[in-house]
Short mmCIF file of C-alpha atoms and ligand atoms in Angstrom, two decimals:
data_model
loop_
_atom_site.label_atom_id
_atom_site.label_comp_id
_atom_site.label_asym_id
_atom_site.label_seq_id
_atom_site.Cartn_x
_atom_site.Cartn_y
_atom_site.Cartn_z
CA UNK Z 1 83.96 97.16 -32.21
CA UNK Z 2 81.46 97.59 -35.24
CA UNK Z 3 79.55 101.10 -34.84
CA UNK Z 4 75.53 100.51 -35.65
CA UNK Z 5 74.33 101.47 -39.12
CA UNK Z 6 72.66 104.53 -39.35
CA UNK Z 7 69.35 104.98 -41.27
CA UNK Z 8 69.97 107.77 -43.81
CA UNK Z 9 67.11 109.25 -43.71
CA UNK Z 10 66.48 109.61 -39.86
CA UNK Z 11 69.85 108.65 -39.01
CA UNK Z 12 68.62 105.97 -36.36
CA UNK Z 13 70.46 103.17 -35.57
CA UNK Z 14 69.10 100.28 -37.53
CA UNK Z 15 68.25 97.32 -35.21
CA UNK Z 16 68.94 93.60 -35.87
CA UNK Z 17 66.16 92.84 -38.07
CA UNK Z 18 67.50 94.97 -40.41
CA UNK Z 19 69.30 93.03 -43.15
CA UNK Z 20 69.62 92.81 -47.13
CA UNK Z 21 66.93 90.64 -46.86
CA UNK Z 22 64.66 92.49 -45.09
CA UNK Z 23 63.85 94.57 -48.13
CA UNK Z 24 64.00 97.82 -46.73
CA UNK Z 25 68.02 97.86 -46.26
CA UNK Z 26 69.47 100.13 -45.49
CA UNK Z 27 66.92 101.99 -44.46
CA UNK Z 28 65.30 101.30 -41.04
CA UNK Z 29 61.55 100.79 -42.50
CA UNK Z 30 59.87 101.05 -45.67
CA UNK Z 31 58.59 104.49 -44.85
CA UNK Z 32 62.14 105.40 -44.44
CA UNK Z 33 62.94 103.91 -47.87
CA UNK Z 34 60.13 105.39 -49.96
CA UNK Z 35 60.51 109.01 -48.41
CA UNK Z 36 64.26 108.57 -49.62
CA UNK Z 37 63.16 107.52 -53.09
CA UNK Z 38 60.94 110.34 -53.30
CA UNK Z 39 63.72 112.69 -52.48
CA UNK Z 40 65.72 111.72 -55.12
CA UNK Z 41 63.23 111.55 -58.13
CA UNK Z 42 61.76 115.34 -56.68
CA UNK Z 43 65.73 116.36 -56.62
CA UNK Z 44 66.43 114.90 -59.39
CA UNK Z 45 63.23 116.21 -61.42
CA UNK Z 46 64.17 120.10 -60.55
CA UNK Z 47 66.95 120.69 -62.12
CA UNK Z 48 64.97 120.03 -65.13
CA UNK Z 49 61.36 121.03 -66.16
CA UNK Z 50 58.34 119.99 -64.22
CA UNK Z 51 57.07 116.54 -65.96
CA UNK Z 52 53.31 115.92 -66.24
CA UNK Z 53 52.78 112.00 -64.50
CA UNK Z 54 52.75 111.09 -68.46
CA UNK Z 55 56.06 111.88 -69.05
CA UNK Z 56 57.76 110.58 -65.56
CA UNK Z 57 56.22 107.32 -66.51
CA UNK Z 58 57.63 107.62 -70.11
CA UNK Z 59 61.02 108.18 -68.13
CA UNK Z 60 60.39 105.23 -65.95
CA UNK Z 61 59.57 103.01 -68.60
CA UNK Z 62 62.97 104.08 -70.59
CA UNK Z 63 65.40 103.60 -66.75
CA UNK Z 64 63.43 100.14 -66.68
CA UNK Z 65 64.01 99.01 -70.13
CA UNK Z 66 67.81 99.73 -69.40
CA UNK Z 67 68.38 98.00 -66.36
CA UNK Z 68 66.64 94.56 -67.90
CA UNK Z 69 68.42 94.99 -70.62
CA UNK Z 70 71.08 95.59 -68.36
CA UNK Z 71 70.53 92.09 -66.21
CA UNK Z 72 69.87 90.16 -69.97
CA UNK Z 73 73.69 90.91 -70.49
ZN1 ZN G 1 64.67 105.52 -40.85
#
C-alpha cells in the first residue's frame, strides 16, 4: 500500500492531478508552492542583513547565472 503524498506546506494529501508535470509538484497548488518559496528566501535572508529589493535581485541574478552555467556543463 503506497501512503498519499503530503503537501509540505499544509500537509494535505495531494490528489491525482498532482504530478511532476503539473508544475506545482510537490506542492498541492501554486499558492502552496510560492508561500513555500517565500519561506525560504525570508529564512534564508535573516540570518543575514536585511537586503534592499536592489540587492536580492543582484543575488538572484548571481544564483541564476550559476545554475545556467550549471545546465551549459
Ligand atoms: Zn498545499
Amino acid at each position: 500500500m503506497i501512503s498519499p503524498r503530503l503537501c509540505p506546506v499544509c500537509e494535505k494529501p495531494l490528489g491525482p492531478e498532482v504530478t511532476s508535470e503539473s508544475g506545482c509538484f510537490p506542492f498541492c497548488s501554486r499558492r502552496c508552492q510560492q508561500i513555500d518559496l517565500l519561506r525560504w528566501s525570508q529564512g534564508k535572508y535573516a540570518i543575514v542583513e536585511p537586503l534592499s529589493p536592489d540587492q536580492v535581485m543582484e543575488q538572484l541574478d548571481k544564483e541564476g547565472g550559476k545554475e545556467l552555467e550549471g545546465w551549459e556543463e
